Amino acid sequence: LSTNELFSGLYGRGCMQAQVDDRAFLQAMLDVELALMRALVDCGLAPPEAARELAAECDATRFDLEELGRSTGEKGTPIPGLLAALRGRLGEAAAAHLHRGATSQDIVDSAIMLVARRALAPLLGDLGRAADACAEIAEHYRASPAPGRTLLQQALPLTFGLKAASWLSGLDGARAELSEVRDHVLAVQLGGAVGTLAALGDHGLDVAAALAAQLELIEPRLPWHTIRLRPARLASALGSALGVMAKIGRDVVLLAQAEVGEAAEGAGAGAGAGRGGSSTMPHKRNPVDAVAVLACAERGPGLVATILSAMSQEHERAAGAWQAEWGTLAELLRLTGSAACVMRELLERLEIDADRMRANLDLGGELLMAESVVTALGARIGRSAAQQLVESAAGRAVKQRRPLREVLLELPQVADELGSAELEDALAPERYLGVADKLIDRALADHRAASDRPAAEA
Amino acid sequence: LSTNELFSGLYGRGCMQAQVDDRAFLQAMLDVELALMRALVDCGLAPPEAARELAAECDATRFDLEELGRSTGEKGTPIPGLLAALRGRLGEAAAAHLHRGATSQDIVDSAIMLVARRALAPLLGDLGRAADACAEIAEHYRASPAPGRTLLQQALPLTFGLKAASWLSGLDGARAELSEVRDHVLAVQLGGAVGTLAALGDHGLDVAAALAAQLELIEPRLPWHTIRLRPARLASALGSALGVMAKIGRDVVLLAQAEVGEAAEGAGAGAGAGRGGSSTMPHKRNPVDAVAVLACAERGPGLVATILSAMSQEHERAAGAWQAEWGTLAELLRLTGSAACVMRELLERLEIDADRMRANLDLGGELLMAESVVTALGARIGRSAAQQLVESAAGRAVKQRRPLREVLLELPQVADELGSAELEDALAPERYLGVADKLIDRALADHRAASDRPAAEA
Amino acid sequence: LSTNELFSGLYGRGCMQAQVDDRAFLQAMLDVELALMRALVDCGLAPPEAARELAAECDATRFDLEELGRSTGEKGTPIPGLLAALRGRLGEAAAAHLHRGATSQDIVDSAIMLVARRALAPLLGDLGRAADACAEIAEHYRASPAPGRTLLQQALPLTFGLKAASWLSGLDGARAELSEVRDHVLAVQLGGAVGTLAALGDHGLDVAAALAAQLELIEPRLPWHTIRLRPARLASALGSALGVMAKIGRDVVLLAQAEVGEAAEGAGAGAGAGRGGSSTMPHKRNPVDAVAVLACAERGPGLVATILSAMSQEHERAAGAWQAEWGTLAELLRLTGSAACVMRELLERLEIDADRMRANLDLGGELLMAESVVTALGARIGRSAAQQLVESAAGRAVKQRRPLREVLLELPQVADELGSAELEDALAPERYLGVADKLIDRALADHRAASDRPAAEA
Amino acid sequence: LSTNELFSGLYGRGCMQAQVDDRAFLQAMLDVELALMRALVDCGLAPPEAARELAAECDATRFDLEELGRSTGEKGTPIPGLLAALRGRLGEAAAAHLHRGATSQDIVDSAIMLVARRALAPLLGDLGRAADACAEIAEHYRASPAPGRTLLQQALPLTFGLKAASWLSGLDGARAELSEVRDHVLAVQLGGAVGTLAALGDHGLDVAAALAAQLELIEPRLPWHTIRLRPARLASALGSALGVMAKIGRDVVLLAQAEVGEAAEGAGAGAGAGRGGSSTMPHKRNPVDAVAVLACAERGPGLVATILSAMSQEHERAAGAWQAEWGTLAELLRLTGSAACVMRELLERLEIDADRMRANLDLGGELLMAESVVTALGARIGRSAAQQLVESAAGRAVKQRRPLREVLLELPQVADELGSAELEDALAPERYLGVADKLIDRALADHRAASDRPAAEA
């Protein structure tokens, strides 16, 4: 029993839980031992039957996890216990070749890389579909003006499409970084007790290469038992992905405030009050998915810091820092995977209220458009003069609580140089959106390119 | 299934795992709902039968964790799902009073405090017994000279008893802080949806007081739904306890180096190669318990940082930061409890080699004692003159690779003023231990005082 | 030159910068050396003139910081360089007694504690005045209804006074924790090279006691050179204070949103666009003070984690972990002090719009008050029936976009049992505030009690 | 005044301090404003004289940092104050074009990227030279057997050359990651107030491209004002570099223990007791450089966590999270740069004692070589039989405190199958080094390839 089930809707949504649980780790360890045996066979160092015999025993569901857990305490890793259990099931010949040339750390490290590679598949899938949903929003709301906000204050208009395009660029950036990690960072570890591969004589490098090929992981140039750049890079990329999702989740929470009302989480098809609903407070639709994403993301930075702090590893195997990585990486993968799954669901059913955005834009009585008027007027009477004129008009508008338009039209320079029609244009948010459209195009093009790439580089 | 079993020897030793798993959380939530019902009864707001009826249903083993986990995702907390399940089992009258006046956060927060209080019992027990073991070592090795080391270089002699007394002061300090947290920080939370307790009319404060009494938790002056000093204080105290244990664990690892050999982990009563042993490397006795302590401790600071970072909670219930606390506090409790359990075992069976300590003291050819000679000689010829004399003698001793004694006795001032016998004294580590003995007395007295205190203040 | 000046309005507001800069650290080290000399005099181990002579030289402005900085690199701490500079200025007799019995770590650790104690004075002062401002707000807006928000959704009414009282309880809680640290945690460190105080013979404990008295710091029971509970406790308390301030700062940012408009930062007396103003965007009043608080607070958890991680210190002086504390604690003190200064200014000039709060309460068309109607109606027709009735009415109100009142009055049970007048009452936020008032009283009483306490315990 | 000078030997060694101090930041901001003006000129949006006029004023030494610091507090960034100061020095025409199209965040973000790029030059230079020193050590000690240690226990022999090659692979890996960041991550930010570049009409993308060209930074596809993957990637790479250096620093501290004695920090050319020396303890040579590296590295993970935590940025400009990045990134750059400088010095003057390594190998009485004997004997009598034989012999050797050789030769299988000469071989550490040599070749080849690459990709 664990804390994983009760809060699984929060921290372990989707299939990610199963990717990083005990069974997954144990299976990965078995897979590494088997791949090592096959590599030995490939190099002529073990008989093919040993691999066949071993293959029949490498099923994680058939081991006693509690017993293995206890042996982890006795020996410092689960491997001695696992080997004892395996040897008991193998003939003497196969048993003699089991684990040959390897040390416990080789198996655990390679297994963690394997777990990571496997977990990245659904994780990248969810991130990709979340990005797809973002791309659709960006396209659909390409021309919908909305308030742009700095320090949570309305600043200038943008389009909701651009906001979504910005989210999209974040999701695709996180995907690219994680794909890079998957394809160029996740490597086997094989070094033997101290990194010399001495027990394999001259064959060490060949076995390592064969092992990498078996597991479809990178073959590193050197063993990396205490050079922990790979776990650090994996953790950092997961932390960055969580950070990007936190940004989107936070925006959604803010947009969903009753007083803002520009977006809401969809209720889903569930019965009753449905997702995020409350029977006692029927007016409330809680942004529960955004909250779940934020809860996962909040836990990321501390976990990444643990992995970085654990890089300080002694000599040829660390006393504590290495062992701290296992649970930390599992948790990071779980939380990132869960957040990605929720993010996808959230974006796929996000309800967007473009009318409310337009209405919110008007809350400030056109003052949001002051910069636009400066630009328009500046083209006639000079930037500097225009700026002074508009600033003082805006000041009066605020003080007198009148629309900026009215105050401006009282000024002869504005009335004469721009006139009411051009002023109208300058005050229209739709006309002051800069290159929003082109930026959306860029984000969509990049997204299509990323999605078209074959999986191995995606 | 989770990552908790396979690595349980490392991260979840002893009984701590069961204190913070799903079942423990769920039971605590049920206990809070029941205590609330009883508090309502105490205040005349619910009929006694409602509490009796509810009591019969509050057994965590009878709920479907998977189902509750799913509902956590739907509603943002497990409480609505739990209430639905409970209501289905209660008569209409009891059901109508269930959870009255409370909001989900009230139940979750109070339950976490309850889980923490329960988990602190074995945790403090293990820390106390670890401290007992330390106290025994301090007493037993009170007079055993050993090298004191700064920046890992031998500096001056101390006694191993003083080293153990220093560890003891750390363990007792950590216990005191955690006891303080248990007795003055862990509080019920009851505020209703936004902290006004409106649904209880004028009875809110009475119900809150009764709830605190029922659960034997502190009654806070105000609800603390988004003022998170209490979780922060709990987390910090756990982090400090891990830090103290890491210090001891690291010392043990360093003392256990073959080249130092001053301490080793006991093998325990296990069969075969035993704890920390290796069948292929019979000369190795791995310090697996110290490694487990260090692995747990390495994960502490990031988890504490998460709790502190999560203090920035919005309005009357946070969107993400609060929800991030649950799994983080559970993990912190588990790791600290596990480390305390291992620490106790480690200290109870630590093998100490006083002869090796004495031998290591001689490695530096008496140079370690230069400061002692300065002190002795200074009493005769003045500190300043003595210092210059000894420094230059020590320099020659290093350069000529001769014992310091020999070089010193060639100096007339030393030969005349101190003579060979007094120099002998000045060079004896046993004679240059300052107030080590008195400090050990202090640590032991404080430890006895802490242990004599009744549990409620221990 | 440093990064401290350019961003000082953000990270180093008020006097805090000067409390933790190089000069402050150097002066504290000089003060510790002087206090040690006076302690030696007190114990009859040094002549009074030595202390008088030394006192004349202990002025931090007269030392070459660059030179000392270089020597820190050579020797690992600034103390050897400082001692060399001091000895050059003292007569031989005084020089011979300088630093007697101490090791570099004794001076640096004691100096850091001294710096912390000094920095806590303005820090606690600012926190206290921030709390005073909160108390005034709580009193003034005691009866002002405002929307309470959970997950950033309107949930039930509270009063703005209660919100401020909640902030107040947080600020006073943080003050209490920091005062506790100041009075019971900040201690001198004196142990000599390895904690035995050997160079002081039998006088070690007397000198340590005299040193503590001189510096008005706690006299610890044992040296704590590598038992780092004290720095950890200091760091955690600072981290908690930052967390509480972050909560308030975040609330202010959220309340200041144009769409919410319940609070705004005061412009202050500055000329021109003033604090937070923008000449080009006259409608904007940026919440710059809340932003500064949040920026400081965001940096807290990582710094606390560093101090906790650094608790794992080797033997009698750590190689790296101890040295990492110095800059980290200085930064934590600076950021917390700066945040407290800004928090005080922010709260003292916070502009609050009670009308807007009332208006925002009405946004939801009375749905916020559904729970209140259930309570009122439940007293007549039973909780369970009332709940069903109101829930379904609320559902219709949402669907048909009509006021809840209207829909409810169509129901015979409501019309008959409650009638329009009582329904009116049940729908009035002012009437559904629970024990808000009593909680405000509690917070104000606790605040007065804390403020009346003499400084030494405040 | 700051805390930077006094501890500069520790946290700010070499030239890094000057790369990230106030002046460097201010100069970078001026450089960005100037580059923006030139970009406007390039795009025909400003007259060339405006750029010439501005260029004459962009000298950071001529601004009042204290005044700018104050204005940062008033406005939330230093830019409004800086613009006011600049405008006062420019003619009206140039002043009118100053900062056109940009928002404060554009300038600050681009300036931070510029500061990072500039700081990475010496940082990568130092890392490169540290790697060169490592490469020399790897080559020179290619054949020197040394104990390989796991969990700080001697495990199997390796060569010191392999250990250095492993360090080398870490340093080169960190360099590659930082180079990647420099060449593909550090980008200009230009978006205007909300990312639309509205104030530049249709020219926004052209100006952004011209700005990137002027500053030799990446031109991003979209503005990244609240998508913080770039700062996160920079921080992570710095954190990883610190982690690798911590690994090396920790190894050096451990090797430098008196009881191990395999390496020591060189004293350098300094007078007196020299680097790391102590006048009162002439036997001590403190590993002060390794300590400085570890002190910097200890502070890394918390700073990286802050940057990751700060990714959760609201809407179009964050309220707090963004502002927290500035000081954090400056500190990370400073600490990593300082550590790299010290690391280089340390490795360039590391004193290595190959004889002591060989002697330490013999401490365990040949038990270290048990695995080697199993391999040799296994080739004759089968792995499984050999393993059992040697294990039991090793057990006896430990129990009877006799050399393994002696015990083995009593066994007929060993005497007959291997004989004394082959056993001698099997027991010689020099003969059981696996592929150490080939791995050194790989590391050296990779290092040469990395160093031959032109700077832009190095």
mmCIF file with all atom_site columns, C-alpha atoms in Angstrom, chain A residues 147 149-156 250 253-254 256-260 262 279-288 291 309 356 360 363-364 367-371 387 390-391 394-395 398, chain C residues 147 149-156 250 253-254 256-260 262 279-288 291 309 356 360 363-364 367-371 387 390-391 394-395 398:
data_model
loop_
_atom_site.group_PDB
_atom_site.id
_atom_site.type_symbol
_atom_site.label_atom_id
_atom_site.label_alt_id
_atom_site.label_comp_id
_atom_site.label_asym_id
_atom_site.label_entity_id
_atom_site.label_seq_id
_atom_site.pdbx_PDB_ins_code
_atom_site.Cartn_x
_atom_site.Cartn_y
_atom_site.Cartn_z
_atom_site.occupancy
_atom_site.B_iso_or_equiv
_atom_site.pdbx_formal_charge
_atom_site.auth_seq_id
_atom_site.auth_comp_id
_atom_site.auth_asym_id
_atom_site.auth_atom_id
_atom_site.pdbx_PDB_model_num
ATOM 1  C CA . PRO A 1 147 ? -6.543  41.775 -22.924 1.00 0.00 ? 147 PRO A CA 1
ATOM 2  C CA . ARG A 1 149 ? -1.821  41.446 -19.008 1.00 0.00 ? 149 ARG A CA 1
ATOM 3  C CA . THR A 1 150 ? 1.465   42.369 -17.376 1.00 0.00 ? 150 THR A CA 1
ATOM 4  C CA . LEU A 1 151 ? 1.856   42.016 -13.606 1.00 0.00 ? 151 LEU A CA 1
ATOM 5  C CA . LEU A 1 152 ? -1.801  40.924 -13.875 1.00 0.00 ? 152 LEU A CA 1
ATOM 6  C CA . GLN A 1 153 ? -2.812  44.396 -15.038 1.00 0.00 ? 153 GLN A CA 1
ATOM 7  C CA . GLN A 1 154 ? -4.354  44.932 -18.451 1.00 0.00 ? 154 GLN A CA 1
ATOM 8  C CA . ALA A 1 155 ? -1.653  46.378 -20.683 1.00 0.00 ? 155 ALA A CA 1
ATOM 9  C CA . LEU A 1 156 ? -2.364  46.124 -24.426 1.00 0.00 ? 156 LEU A CA 1
ATOM 10 C CA . ARG A 1 250 ? -1.774  29.228 -13.918 1.00 0.00 ? 250 ARG A CA 1
ATOM 11 C CA . VAL A 1 253 ? -6.839  29.408 -13.287 1.00 0.00 ? 253 VAL A CA 1
ATOM 12 C CA . LEU A 1 254 ? -6.586  33.166 -13.717 1.00 0.00 ? 254 LEU A CA 1
ATOM 13 C CA . ALA A 1 256 ? -11.381 31.111 -15.017 1.00 0.00 ? 256 ALA A CA 1
ATOM 14 C CA . GLN A 1 257 ? -11.918 33.595 -12.181 1.00 0.00 ? 257 GLN A CA 1
ATOM 15 C CA . ALA A 1 258 ? -15.563 34.636 -12.044 1.00 0.00 ? 258 ALA A CA 1
ATOM 16 C CA . GLU A 1 259 ? -14.526 38.259 -12.429 1.00 0.00 ? 259 GLU A CA 1
ATOM 17 C CA . VAL A 1 260 ? -12.512 37.478 -15.556 1.00 0.00 ? 260 VAL A CA 1
ATOM 18 C CA . GLU A 1 262 ? -12.501 34.225 -20.262 1.00 0.00 ? 262 GLU A CA 1
ATOM 19 C CA . SER A 1 279 ? -23.526 20.133 -5.643  1.00 0.00 ? 279 SER A CA 1
ATOM 20 C CA . THR A 1 280 ? -23.756 22.699 -2.867  1.00 0.00 ? 280 THR A CA 1
ATOM 21 C CA . MET A 1 281 ? -22.294 25.523 -4.933  1.00 0.00 ? 281 MET A CA 1
ATOM 22 C CA . PRO A 1 282 ? -23.861 25.160 -8.351  1.00 0.00 ? 282 PRO A CA 1
ATOM 23 C CA . HIS A 1 283 ? -22.310 28.420 -9.559  1.00 0.00 ? 283 HIS A CA 1
ATOM 24 C CA . LYS A 1 284 ? -18.831 27.038 -9.097  1.00 0.00 ? 284 LYS A CA 1
ATOM 25 C CA . ARG A 1 285 ? -16.883 25.168 -11.696 1.00 0.00 ? 285 ARG A CA 1
ATOM 26 C CA . ASN A 1 286 ? -13.564 24.513 -10.065 1.00 0.00 ? 286 ASN A CA 1
ATOM 27 C CA . PRO A 1 287 ? -10.571 24.430 -12.402 1.00 0.00 ? 287 PRO A CA 1
ATOM 28 C CA . VAL A 1 288 ? -9.592  21.038 -11.015 1.00 0.00 ? 288 VAL A CA 1
ATOM 29 C CA . VAL A 1 291 ? -5.064  22.672 -10.095 1.00 0.00 ? 291 VAL A CA 1
ATOM 30 C CA . SER A 1 309 ? 22.646  17.918 -5.392  1.00 0.00 ? 309 SER A CA 1
ATOM 31 C CA . ARG A 1 356 ? -16.054 38.081 -22.446 1.00 0.00 ? 356 ARG A CA 1
ATOM 32 C CA . ASN A 1 360 ? -13.001 42.896 -20.573 1.00 0.00 ? 360 ASN A CA 1
ATOM 33 C CA . LEU A 1 363 ? -13.353 47.772 -18.958 1.00 0.00 ? 363 LEU A CA 1
ATOM 34 C CA . GLY A 1 364 ? -10.562 50.291 -19.006 1.00 0.00 ? 364 GLY A CA 1
ATOM 35 C CA . LEU A 1 367 ? -7.099  53.671 -21.954 1.00 0.00 ? 367 LEU A CA 1
ATOM 36 C CA . LEU A 1 368 ? -5.497  50.436 -23.000 1.00 0.00 ? 368 LEU A CA 1
ATOM 37 C CA . MET A 1 369 ? -5.228  51.921 -26.484 1.00 0.00 ? 369 MET A CA 1
ATOM 38 C CA . ALA A 1 370 ? -3.276  55.033 -25.525 1.00 0.00 ? 370 ALA A CA 1
ATOM 39 C CA . GLU A 1 371 ? -0.037  53.651 -27.004 1.00 0.00 ? 371 GLU A CA 1
ATOM 40 C CA . GLN A 1 387 ? 3.324   61.188 -26.548 1.00 0.00 ? 387 GLN A CA 1
ATOM 41 C CA . VAL A 1 390 ? -1.870  61.582 -25.263 1.00 0.00 ? 390 VAL A CA 1
ATOM 42 C CA . GLU A 1 391 ? -0.358  61.176 -21.841 1.00 0.00 ? 391 GLU A CA 1
ATOM 43 C CA . ALA A 1 394 ? -5.160  59.946 -20.625 1.00 0.00 ? 394 ALA A CA 1
ATOM 44 C CA . GLY A 1 395 ? -4.464  61.511 -17.281 1.00 0.00 ? 395 GLY A CA 1
ATOM 45 C CA . VAL A 1 398 ? -8.696  58.801 -15.659 1.00 0.00 ? 398 VAL A CA 1
ATOM 46 C CA . PRO C 1 147 ? -16.170 37.423 -1.745  1.00 0.00 ? 147 PRO C CA 1
ATOM 47 C CA . ARG C 1 149 ? -12.537 32.596 -2.930  1.00 0.00 ? 149 ARG C CA 1
ATOM 48 C CA . THR C 1 150 ? -11.442 28.990 -3.131  1.00 0.00 ? 150 THR C CA 1
ATOM 49 C CA . LEU C 1 151 ? -9.360  27.806 -6.108  1.00 0.00 ? 151 LEU C CA 1
ATOM 50 C CA . LEU C 1 152 ? -9.825  31.448 -7.191  1.00 0.00 ? 152 LEU C CA 1
ATOM 51 C CA . GLN C 1 153 ? -13.581 30.901 -7.554  1.00 0.00 ? 153 GLN C CA 1
ATOM 52 C CA . GLN C 1 154 ? -16.056 32.852 -5.450  1.00 0.00 ? 154 GLN C CA 1
ATOM 53 C CA . ALA C 1 155 ? -17.299 30.509 -2.748  1.00 0.00 ? 155 ALA C CA 1
ATOM 54 C CA . LEU C 1 156 ? -18.970 32.251 0.202   1.00 0.00 ? 156 LEU C CA 1
ATOM 55 C CA . ARG C 1 250 ? -0.137  37.162 -3.988  1.00 0.00 ? 250 ARG C CA 1
ATOM 56 C CA . VAL C 1 253 ? -1.758  41.089 -6.801  1.00 0.00 ? 253 VAL C CA 1
ATOM 57 C CA . LEU C 1 254 ? -4.978  39.165 -7.330  1.00 0.00 ? 254 LEU C CA 1
ATOM 58 C CA . ALA C 1 256 ? -5.508  44.491 -7.759  1.00 0.00 ? 256 ALA C CA 1
ATOM 59 C CA . GLN C 1 257 ? -6.511  42.954 -11.085 1.00 0.00 ? 257 GLN C CA 1
ATOM 60 C CA . ALA C 1 258 ? -8.592  45.433 -13.097 1.00 0.00 ? 258 ALA C CA 1
ATOM 61 C CA . GLU C 1 259 ? -11.386 42.879 -13.284 1.00 0.00 ? 259 GLU C CA 1
ATOM 62 C CA . VAL C 1 260 ? -11.416 42.471 -9.504  1.00 0.00 ? 260 VAL C CA 1
ATOM 63 C CA . GLU C 1 262 ? -10.783 45.310 -4.605  1.00 0.00 ? 262 GLU C CA 1
ATOM 64 C CA . SER C 1 279 ? 3.568   57.364 -18.172 1.00 0.00 ? 279 SER C CA 1
ATOM 65 C CA . THR C 1 280 ? 2.551   55.571 -21.328 1.00 0.00 ? 280 THR C CA 1
ATOM 66 C CA . MET C 1 281 ? -0.185  53.537 -19.688 1.00 0.00 ? 281 MET C CA 1
ATOM 67 C CA . PRO C 1 282 ? -1.944  55.953 -17.340 1.00 0.00 ? 282 PRO C CA 1
ATOM 68 C CA . HIS C 1 283 ? -4.634  53.400 -16.507 1.00 0.00 ? 283 HIS C CA 1
ATOM 69 C CA . LYS C 1 284 ? -2.099  51.072 -14.995 1.00 0.00 ? 284 LYS C CA 1
ATOM 70 C CA . ARG C 1 285 ? -1.039  51.081 -11.396 1.00 0.00 ? 285 ARG C CA 1
ATOM 71 C CA . ASN C 1 286 ? 1.378   48.199 -11.171 1.00 0.00 ? 286 ASN C CA 1
ATOM 72 C CA . PRO C 1 287 ? 1.451   46.381 -7.837  1.00 0.00 ? 287 PRO C CA 1
ATOM 73 C CA . VAL C 1 288 ? 5.221   46.856 -7.687  1.00 0.00 ? 288 VAL C CA 1
ATOM 74 C CA . VAL C 1 291 ? 5.842   42.062 -6.919  1.00 0.00 ? 291 VAL C CA 1
ATOM 75 C CA . SER C 1 309 ? 21.484  20.179 2.450   1.00 0.00 ? 309 SER C CA 1
ATOM 76 C CA . ARG C 1 356 ? -16.171 46.971 -5.321  1.00 0.00 ? 356 ARG C CA 1
ATOM 77 C CA . ASN C 1 360 ? -18.285 41.589 -6.883  1.00 0.00 ? 360 ASN C CA 1
ATOM 78 C CA . LEU C 1 363 ? -21.740 39.058 -9.740  1.00 0.00 ? 363 LEU C CA 1
ATOM 79 C CA . GLY C 1 364 ? -22.910 35.528 -9.170  1.00 0.00 ? 364 GLY C CA 1
ATOM 80 C CA . LEU C 1 367 ? -25.793 31.801 -6.016  1.00 0.00 ? 367 LEU C CA 1
ATOM 81 C CA . LEU C 1 368 ? -23.024 32.356 -3.523  1.00 0.00 ? 368 LEU C CA 1
ATOM 82 C CA . MET C 1 369 ? -25.675 32.374 -0.846  1.00 0.00 ? 369 MET C CA 1
ATOM 83 C CA . ALA C 1 370 ? -27.193 28.976 -1.633  1.00 0.00 ? 370 ALA C CA 1
ATOM 84 C CA . GLU C 1 371 ? -25.569 27.374 1.420   1.00 0.00 ? 371 GLU C CA 1
ATOM 85 C CA . GLN C 1 387 ? -30.448 20.784 0.503   1.00 0.00 ? 387 GLN C CA 1
ATOM 86 C CA . VAL C 1 390 ? -32.002 24.542 -2.982  1.00 0.00 ? 390 VAL C CA 1
ATOM 87 C CA . GLU C 1 391 ? -29.649 22.539 -5.145  1.00 0.00 ? 391 GLU C CA 1
ATOM 88 C CA . ALA C 1 394 ? -29.761 26.783 -7.969  1.00 0.00 ? 394 ALA C CA 1
ATOM 89 C CA . GLY C 1 395 ? -29.342 24.528 -10.956 1.00 0.00 ? 395 GLY C CA 1
ATOM 90 C CA . VAL C 1 398 ? -27.856 28.918 -13.496 1.00 0.00 ? 398 VAL C CA 1
#
